[in-house]
């Protein structure tokens, strides 16, 4: 049980650091579209789906490793709160088209990659 909690803790920390690094790299200082968070959330869906399919086909992976990757890393890597704040800032700055595009593209793209991976590899 303790190893599962430790795995989630380590995975969450690594995911959070990776998210901040990618967001800082891709988000423009005063841009109209938060590409960093969009990319991170999309990539988190890809990683989660691939790992989920991989783990479901192999019985040799420990439950601790699965929790570290799926709950820890992917949970720390993606973020709904950042997505929400960025959407709010776009609306606050009256960038309505960018806010609408961000919400729709984020939801559609993440669902699409999950569907494609599950249909292709499951």
Coordinates of C-alpha atoms in Angstrom, one line a residue:
X1 CA 0.0 0.0 0.0
X2 CA 2.8 2.4 0.9
X3 CA 4.6 1.8 -2.4
X4 CA 1.4 2.7 -4.3
X5 CA 1.2 6.0 -2.5
X6 CA 4.9 6.7 -3.1
X7 CA 4.5 5.9 -6.8
X8 CA 1.5 8.3 -7.1
X9 CA 3.5 11.0 -5.2
X10 CA 6.6 10.6 -7.5
X11 CA 4.6 10.3 -10.7
X12 CA 2.6 13.4 -9.7
X13 CA 5.7 15.4 -9.0
X14 CA 7.3 14.4 -12.3
X15 CA 4.1 15.2 -14.2
X16 CA 3.8 18.6 -12.6
X17 CA 7.4 19.5 -13.4
X18 CA 6.9 18.3 -17.0
X19 CA 3.7 20.3 -17.3
X20 CA 5.3 23.6 -16.2
X21 CA 8.3 23.1 -18.4
X22 CA 6.1 22.5 -21.5
X23 CA 3.7 25.3 -20.7
X24 CA 6.5 27.8 -20.2
X25 CA 8.1 26.7 -23.5
X26 CA 4.9 26.8 -25.6
X27 CA 2.8 29.5 -23.9
X28 CA 3.5 33.0 -25.3
X29 CA 3.9 35.8 -22.8
X30 CA 0.8 37.6 -24.0
X31 CA -0.6 35.3 -26.6
X32 CA -4.2 34.8 -27.5
X33 CA -4.2 30.9 -27.3
X34 CA -2.6 28.9 -24.5
X35 CA -0.8 26.3 -26.6
X36 CA 1.2 24.9 -23.7
X37 CA -1.8 23.8 -21.6
X38 CA -3.6 22.6 -24.7
X39 CA -0.6 20.5 -25.8
X40 CA -0.1 19.2 -22.3
X41 CA -3.7 18.1 -21.9
X42 CA -3.7 16.5 -25.3
X43 CA -0.4 14.7 -24.6
X44 CA -1.7 13.6 -21.2
X45 CA -4.6 11.9 -22.9
X46 CA -2.3 10.2 -25.4
X47 CA 0.0 9.0 -22.6
X48 CA -2.9 7.8 -20.4
X49 CA -4.6 5.9 -23.3
X50 CA -1.4 4.3 -24.5
X51 CA -0.3 3.3 -20.9
X52 CA -3.8 2.1 -20.1
X53 CA -3.9 -0.2 -23.2
X54 CA -0.3 -1.3 -22.5
X55 CA -1.0 -2.2 -18.9
X56 CA -4.3 -4.0 -19.7
X57 CA -2.5 -6.3 -22.1
X58 CA 0.5 -7.1 -19.9
X59 CA 0.0 -8.7 -16.5
X60 CA 3.7 -8.2 -15.5
X61 CA 3.4 -4.6 -14.4
X62 CA 2.8 -3.9 -10.8
X63 CA -0.2 -2.1 -9.6
X64 CA 2.2 0.5 -8.1
X65 CA 3.7 1.3 -11.5
X66 CA 0.3 1.6 -13.1
X67 CA -0.9 4.0 -10.4
X68 CA 2.3 6.0 -10.7
X69 CA 1.9 6.5 -14.5
X70 CA -1.9 6.7 -14.8
X71 CA -2.9 8.6 -11.6
X72 CA 0.4 10.2 -10.6
X73 CA 2.1 11.3 -13.8
X74 CA -1.0 11.9 -15.9
X75 CA -2.8 13.5 -13.0
X76 CA 0.1 15.9 -12.3
X77 CA 0.8 16.5 -15.9
X78 CA -2.7 17.5 -17.1
X79 CA -4.7 20.2 -15.4
X80 CA -8.3 21.3 -15.6
X81 CA -7.7 24.2 -13.3
X82 CA -5.1 25.8 -15.6
X83 CA -7.4 25.2 -18.5
X84 CA -10.3 26.9 -16.7
X85 CA -8.2 29.9 -15.6
X86 CA -6.8 30.4 -19.1
X87 CA -10.3 30.2 -20.6
X88 CA -11.5 32.8 -18.0
X89 CA -8.6 35.1 -18.8
X90 CA -9.5 34.9 -22.5
X91 CA -13.1 35.8 -21.8
X92 CA -12.1 38.5 -19.4
X93 CA -9.9 40.0 -22.2
X94 CA -12.9 39.8 -24.5
X95 CA -11.1 37.2 -26.7
X96 CA -14.3 35.3 -27.1
X97 CA -13.4 33.5 -30.3
X98 CA -10.1 32.3 -28.8
X99 CA -11.9 31.1 -25.6
X100 CA -14.5 29.3 -27.6
X101 CA -11.9 27.7 -29.9
X102 CA -9.8 26.7 -26.8
X103 CA -12.7 24.9 -25.1
X104 CA -14.0 23.2 -28.1
X105 CA -10.6 22.2 -29.5
X106 CA -9.4 20.9 -26.1
X107 CA -12.5 18.7 -25.5
X108 CA -12.7 17.5 -29.1
X109 CA -9.0 16.8 -29.5
X110 CA -8.6 14.9 -26.2
X111 CA -11.7 12.8 -26.9
X112 CA -10.5 12.1 -30.4
X113 CA -7.0 10.9 -29.4
X114 CA -8.5 8.7 -26.7
X115 CA -11.0 7.2 -29.2
X116 CA -8.3 6.6 -31.8
X117 CA -5.9 5.0 -29.4
X118 CA -8.5 2.8 -27.8
X119 CA -9.9 1.7 -31.2
X120 CA -6.4 1.1 -32.6
X121 CA -4.8 -0.7 -29.7
X122 CA -7.5 -2.1 -27.5

